[in-house]
Amino acid sequence: DEVEFGYRFLDQPISIGMNRDHWLTDEGLEHIFFNKFPTVNLAPISNVALNTFRLYFVEVNRTKNKIFSDDKLNITVFDNNVIGLDLIWNIVLEATNKLVGKHAILFLTKIQRSIENEASSKEQILEIRHRFLNGIFQELNSSHSKIEANGGSVTKPLKLRIQRCLNVLNKYINEFEPISSVLKKHGSTKRGRPIKVDVPIFQTSVDSFSKETVGVLRQKIATAINELPQNIRIFTTTGTELKVLTQQLQSVFVHSGARVTVNCVRLLNRKASTAPSIMNKPFIDESCYPSVIVANNYFNFLFQFLSLSDNFLRQTVWDLLMILPTNQQMSHLPSSSSAS
């Protein structure tokens, strides 16, 4: 494909390991990144194109001493005002290929994690997290306003933008809070029956509940084996991969007893980060948790999405509300979004 050949050609000055300045000056690099990339139709892009955008994003910021990257995958952010992050966000919101969208979200959250790891005070981490969440909700607000202007009609592009925002938000809450959090969540009033989940390949087991999600189970296993959650894949003993992180365990282990076994695979060529996690820093308390910030500032805004005509988006929002800290406004609501 000529388009993908073009992206690979653009990659070469950065990725071949030679002196980049000999092939592409800083001025040429910035011209491509700031003047050419914003004109690209991002909807149909492939992973080849995404890789090019990531390489140029890292290289532009490296030349400004904002990012260090040894292989364009292991990133350390020195300055939380990185350049060109809006391009990554636009890929997250517009790329129609699900795998491209997933990889763009992973890259976005990797950058956010590195930014947060550099925080040295509670005030700083709160400012960083409020800014990140505010960006998500500004996009959600814009999409919601367009739906209202369309008479309630949810077009495919708008549905995609909302869905990707909710995916980022869900990932941010699930992966940027300690698994040991004792906050009472909306969906945890009845956690279901206890389940002991054995992971024999890593010689460990974790305690869970039937109404907890696959995402929570993945976090617990990751914590037990000292790995990043995104670096492991979980399979039932019949070989079915547990991919849907919002799926409750009771729907996976329908006929199982109080003890179940899963197979777990650590992804190859990935290493757990050796940088100190922001969650382990002493100034982090519950007021810094993304779920608390969302519940205190954006709960009512999320709740209005339950009136959308699209069933999938309504359910996604409902599942998100269920992992937020309890709110008195939810105390008299029915137990499912369909009832609402």
mmCIF file of N, CA, C and O in Angstrom, residues 288-340:
data_model
loop_
_atom_site.group_PDB
_atom_site.id
_atom_site.type_symbol
_atom_site.label_atom_id
_atom_site.label_comp_id
_atom_site.label_asym_id
_atom_site.label_seq_id
_atom_site.Cartn_x
_atom_site.Cartn_y
_atom_site.Cartn_z
ATOM 1 N N CYS A 288 -6.960 12.212 45.950
ATOM 2 C CA CYS A 288 -6.226 12.264 44.679
ATOM 3 C C CYS A 288 -6.705 11.202 43.692
ATOM 4 O O CYS A 288 -6.302 11.240 42.524
ATOM 5 N N TYR A 289 -7.538 10.262 44.146
ATOM 6 C CA TYR A 289 -7.944 9.167 43.263
ATOM 7 C C TYR A 289 -8.793 9.712 42.120
ATOM 8 O O TYR A 289 -9.700 10.536 42.339
ATOM 9 N N PRO A 290 -8.552 9.253 40.888
ATOM 10 C CA PRO A 290 -9.377 9.705 39.763
ATOM 11 C C PRO A 290 -10.870 9.494 39.979
ATOM 12 O O PRO A 290 -11.681 10.351 39.619
ATOM 13 N N SER A 291 -11.258 8.361 40.590
ATOM 14 C CA SER A 291 -12.685 8.093 40.808
ATOM 15 C C SER A 291 -13.314 9.125 41.733
ATOM 16 O O SER A 291 -14.471 9.523 41.557
ATOM 17 N N VAL A 292 -12.547 9.589 42.739
ATOM 18 C CA VAL A 292 -13.056 10.598 43.677
ATOM 19 C C VAL A 292 -13.194 11.945 42.977
ATOM 20 O O VAL A 292 -14.192 12.655 43.145
ATOM 21 N N ILE A 293 -12.200 12.293 42.170
ATOM 22 C CA ILE A 293 -12.258 13.556 41.425
ATOM 23 C C ILE A 293 -13.458 13.558 40.482
ATOM 24 O O ILE A 293 -14.190 14.546 40.383
ATOM 25 N N VAL A 294 -13.672 12.444 39.791
ATOM 26 C CA VAL A 294 -14.810 12.344 38.862
ATOM 27 C C VAL A 294 -16.129 12.417 39.623
ATOM 28 O O VAL A 294 -17.049 13.150 39.238
ATOM 29 N N ALA A 295 -16.236 11.676 40.733
ATOM 30 C CA ALA A 295 -17.480 11.665 41.506
ATOM 31 C C ALA A 295 -17.808 13.044 42.069
ATOM 32 O O ALA A 295 -18.977 13.446 42.122
ATOM 33 N N ASN A 296 -16.787 13.768 42.484
ATOM 34 C CA ASN A 296 -17.014 15.071 43.108
ATOM 35 C C ASN A 296 -17.257 16.199 42.107
ATOM 36 O O ASN A 296 -17.839 17.219 42.458
ATOM 37 N N ASN A 297 -16.811 16.012 40.868
ATOM 38 C CA ASN A 297 -16.868 17.114 39.912
ATOM 39 C C ASN A 297 -17.696 16.844 38.661
ATOM 40 O O ASN A 297 -18.166 17.794 38.025
ATOM 41 N N TYR A 298 -17.874 15.570 38.318
ATOM 42 C CA TYR A 298 -18.494 15.277 37.026
ATOM 43 C C TYR A 298 -19.630 14.261 37.109
ATOM 44 O O TYR A 298 -20.101 13.780 36.078
ATOM 45 N N PHE A 299 -20.065 13.922 38.318
ATOM 46 C CA PHE A 299 -21.076 12.883 38.467
ATOM 47 C C PHE A 299 -22.371 13.239 37.730
ATOM 48 O O PHE A 299 -22.906 12.446 36.952
ATOM 49 N N ASN A 300 -22.883 14.422 37.976
ATOM 50 C CA ASN A 300 -24.147 14.823 37.339
ATOM 51 C C ASN A 300 -24.018 14.870 35.823
ATOM 52 O O ASN A 300 -24.964 14.539 35.091
ATOM 53 N N PHE A 301 -22.848 15.279 35.354
ATOM 54 C CA PHE A 301 -22.634 15.336 33.909
ATOM 55 C C PHE A 301 -22.693 13.934 33.302
ATOM 56 O O PHE A 301 -23.335 13.715 32.270
ATOM 57 N N LEU A 302 -22.035 12.956 33.941
ATOM 58 C CA LEU A 302 -22.083 11.583 33.439
ATOM 59 C C LEU A 302 -23.500 11.034 33.475
ATOM 60 O O LEU A 302 -23.937 10.320 32.566
ATOM 61 N N PHE A 303 -24.225 11.389 34.525
ATOM 62 C CA PHE A 303 -25.568 10.840 34.709
ATOM 63 C C PHE A 303 -26.498 11.217 33.557
ATOM 64 O O PHE A 303 -27.376 10.436 33.184
ATOM 65 N N GLN A 304 -26.302 12.381 32.960
ATOM 66 C CA GLN A 304 -27.194 12.796 31.877
ATOM 67 C C GLN A 304 -27.006 11.945 30.617
ATOM 68 O O GLN A 304 -27.897 11.893 29.759
ATOM 69 N N PHE A 305 -25.874 11.229 30.513
ATOM 70 C CA PHE A 305 -25.657 10.360 29.366
ATOM 71 C C PHE A 305 -26.550 9.118 29.411
ATOM 72 O O PHE A 305 -26.681 8.410 28.409
ATOM 73 N N LEU A 306 -27.154 8.838 30.561
ATOM 74 C CA LEU A 306 -28.064 7.711 30.649
ATOM 75 C C LEU A 306 -29.348 7.935 29.863
ATOM 76 O O LEU A 306 -30.135 7.014 29.666
ATOM 77 N N SER A 307 -29.563 9.168 29.419
ATOM 78 C CA SER A 307 -30.759 9.465 28.614
ATOM 79 C C SER A 307 -30.498 9.361 27.114
ATOM 80 O O SER A 307 -31.403 9.607 26.313
ATOM 81 N N LEU A 308 -29.265 8.985 26.709
ATOM 82 C CA LEU A 308 -28.975 8.843 25.291
ATOM 83 C C LEU A 308 -29.801 7.716 24.668
ATOM 84 O O LEU A 308 -30.185 6.763 25.348
ATOM 85 N N SER A 309 -30.022 7.818 23.377
ATOM 86 C CA SER A 309 -30.820 6.798 22.683
ATOM 87 C C SER A 309 -30.018 5.531 22.412
ATOM 88 O O SER A 309 -30.594 4.478 22.131
ATOM 89 N N ASP A 310 -28.694 5.600 22.483
ATOM 90 C CA ASP A 310 -27.846 4.455 22.171
ATOM 91 C C ASP A 310 -27.688 3.550 23.401
ATOM 92 O O ASP A 310 -27.141 3.961 24.428
ATOM 93 N N ASN A 311 -28.161 2.314 23.287
ATOM 94 C CA ASN A 311 -28.145 1.390 24.428
ATOM 95 C C ASN A 311 -26.725 1.067 24.890
ATOM 96 O O ASN A 311 -26.460 0.962 26.096
ATOM 97 N N PHE A 312 -25.800 0.882 23.929
ATOM 98 C CA PHE A 312 -24.430 0.521 24.290
ATOM 99 C C PHE A 312 -23.769 1.625 25.110
ATOM 100 O O PHE A 312 -23.116 1.354 26.128
ATOM 101 N N LEU A 313 -23.932 2.866 24.678
ATOM 102 C CA LEU A 313 -23.327 3.979 25.415
ATOM 103 C C LEU A 313 -23.954 4.121 26.793
ATOM 104 O O LEU A 313 -23.259 4.399 27.774
ATOM 105 N N ARG A 314 -25.268 3.937 26.873
ATOM 106 C CA ARG A 314 -25.937 4.024 28.182
ATOM 107 C C ARG A 314 -25.377 2.988 29.144
ATOM 108 O O ARG A 314 -25.103 3.288 30.310
ATOM 109 N N GLN A 315 -25.191 1.760 28.653
ATOM 110 C CA GLN A 315 -24.669 0.701 29.519
ATOM 111 C C GLN A 315 -23.232 0.974 29.919
ATOM 112 O O GLN A 315 -22.823 0.736 31.064
ATOM 113 N N THR A 316 -22.448 1.509 28.983
ATOM 114 C CA THR A 316 -21.051 1.832 29.286
ATOM 115 C C THR A 316 -20.957 2.901 30.364
ATOM 116 O O THR A 316 -20.134 2.807 31.286
ATOM 117 N N VAL A 317 -21.813 3.917 30.264
ATOM 118 C CA VAL A 317 -21.835 4.970 31.283
ATOM 119 C C VAL A 317 -22.279 4.400 32.618
ATOM 120 O O VAL A 317 -21.713 4.733 33.670
ATOM 121 N N TRP A 318 -23.298 3.537 32.587
ATOM 122 C CA TRP A 318 -23.785 2.931 33.832
ATOM 123 C C TRP A 318 -22.671 2.134 34.515
ATOM 124 O O TRP A 318 -22.463 2.248 35.727
ATOM 125 N N ASP A 319 -21.955 1.313 33.736
ATOM 126 C CA ASP A 319 -20.855 0.531 34.303
ATOM 127 C C ASP A 319 -19.792 1.438 34.911
ATOM 128 O O ASP A 319 -19.198 1.107 35.941
ATOM 129 N N LEU A 320 -19.569 2.580 34.282
ATOM 130 C CA LEU A 320 -18.596 3.536 34.808
ATOM 131 C C LEU A 320 -19.085 4.139 36.123
ATOM 132 O O LEU A 320 -18.318 4.266 37.089
ATOM 133 N N LEU A 321 -20.359 4.500 36.177
ATOM 134 C CA LEU A 321 -20.925 5.047 37.411
ATOM 135 C C LEU A 321 -20.795 4.052 38.565
ATOM 136 O O LEU A 321 -20.631 4.445 39.722
ATOM 137 N N MET A 322 -20.851 2.754 38.243
ATOM 138 C CA MET A 322 -20.795 1.725 39.272
ATOM 139 C C MET A 322 -19.423 1.617 39.941
ATOM 140 O O MET A 322 -19.302 1.044 41.025
ATOM 141 N N ILE A 323 -18.371 2.141 39.303
ATOM 142 C CA ILE A 323 -17.049 2.056 39.930
ATOM 143 C C ILE A 323 -16.656 3.372 40.603
ATOM 144 O O ILE A 323 -15.541 3.505 41.114
ATOM 145 N N LEU A 324 -17.576 4.344 40.604
ATOM 146 C CA LEU A 324 -17.315 5.601 41.306
ATOM 147 C C LEU A 324 -17.694 5.469 42.778
ATOM 148 O O LEU A 324 -18.558 4.667 43.130
ATOM 149 N N PRO A 325 -17.069 6.243 43.650
ATOM 150 C CA PRO A 325 -17.460 6.227 45.063
ATOM 151 C C PRO A 325 -18.938 6.557 45.216
ATOM 152 O O PRO A 325 -19.512 7.285 44.403
ATOM 153 N N THR A 326 -19.549 6.027 46.256
ATOM 154 C CA THR A 326 -20.987 6.170 46.451
ATOM 155 C C THR A 326 -21.404 7.623 46.522
ATOM 156 O O THR A 326 -20.711 8.481 47.046
ATOM 157 N N ASN A 327 -22.580 7.867 45.997
ATOM 158 C CA ASN A 327 -23.135 9.210 45.909
ATOM 159 C C ASN A 327 -24.597 9.109 46.308
ATOM 160 O O ASN A 327 -25.321 8.228 45.857
ATOM 161 N N GLN A 328 -25.039 10.012 47.161
ATOM 162 C CA GLN A 328 -26.415 9.951 47.662
ATOM 163 C C GLN A 328 -27.452 10.015 46.546
ATOM 164 O O GLN A 328 -28.560 9.507 46.674
ATOM 165 N N GLN A 329 -27.097 10.632 45.432
ATOM 166 C CA GLN A 329 -28.047 10.758 44.336
ATOM 167 C C GLN A 329 -28.367 9.401 43.712
ATOM 168 O O GLN A 329 -29.352 9.258 42.999
ATOM 169 N N MET A 330 -27.515 8.389 43.981
ATOM 170 C CA MET A 330 -27.731 7.071 43.398
ATOM 171 C C MET A 330 -28.510 6.143 44.325
ATOM 172 O O MET A 330 -28.889 5.052 43.939
ATOM 173 N N SER A 331 -28.786 6.559 45.526
ATOM 174 C CA SER A 331 -29.317 5.633 46.528
ATOM 175 C C SER A 331 -30.688 5.115 46.201
ATOM 176 O O SER A 331 -31.083 4.042 46.659
ATOM 177 N N HIS A 332 -31.475 5.847 45.408
ATOM 178 C CA HIS A 332 -32.838 5.397 45.113
ATOM 179 C C HIS A 332 -32.997 4.971 43.664
ATOM 180 O O HIS A 332 -34.124 4.821 43.189
ATOM 181 N N LEU A 333 -31.867 4.747 42.989
ATOM 182 C CA LEU A 333 -31.953 4.332 41.588
ATOM 183 C C LEU A 333 -32.107 2.829 41.472
ATOM 184 O O LEU A 333 -31.691 2.079 42.350
ATOM 185 N N PRO A 334 -32.710 2.341 40.375
ATOM 186 C CA PRO A 334 -32.789 0.905 40.146
ATOM 187 C C PRO A 334 -31.409 0.305 39.970
ATOM 188 O O PRO A 334 -30.425 1.010 39.816
ATOM 189 N N SER A 335 -31.331 -1.023 39.949
ATOM 190 C CA SER A 335 -30.036 -1.711 39.981
ATOM 191 C C SER A 335 -29.424 -1.931 38.614
ATOM 192 O O SER A 335 -28.401 -2.556 38.501
ATOM 193 N N SER A 336 -30.000 -1.427 37.550
ATOM 194 C CA SER A 336 -29.391 -1.571 36.242
ATOM 195 C C SER A 336 -29.772 -0.397 35.366
ATOM 196 O O SER A 336 -30.776 0.263 35.598
ATOM 197 N N SER A 337 -28.963 -0.164 34.337
ATOM 198 C CA SER A 337 -29.225 0.957 33.456
ATOM 199 C C SER A 337 -30.472 0.747 32.637
ATOM 200 O O SER A 337 -31.136 1.672 32.241
ATOM 201 N N SER A 338 -30.809 -0.527 32.354
ATOM 202 C CA SER A 338 -32.009 -0.786 31.580
ATOM 203 C C SER A 338 -33.248 -0.383 32.354
ATOM 204 O O SER A 338 -34.224 0.118 31.797
ATOM 205 N N ALA A 339 -33.192 -0.557 33.675
ATOM 206 C CA ALA A 339 -34.339 -0.154 34.497
ATOM 207 C C ALA A 339 -34.454 1.343 34.564
ATOM 208 O O ALA A 339 -35.530 1.909 34.761
ATOM 209 N N SER A 340 -33.284 2.037 34.406
ATOM 210 C CA SER A 340 -33.330 3.488 34.499
ATOM 211 C C SER A 340 -33.979 4.091 33.257
ATOM 212 O O SER A 340 -34.363 5.215 33.243
#
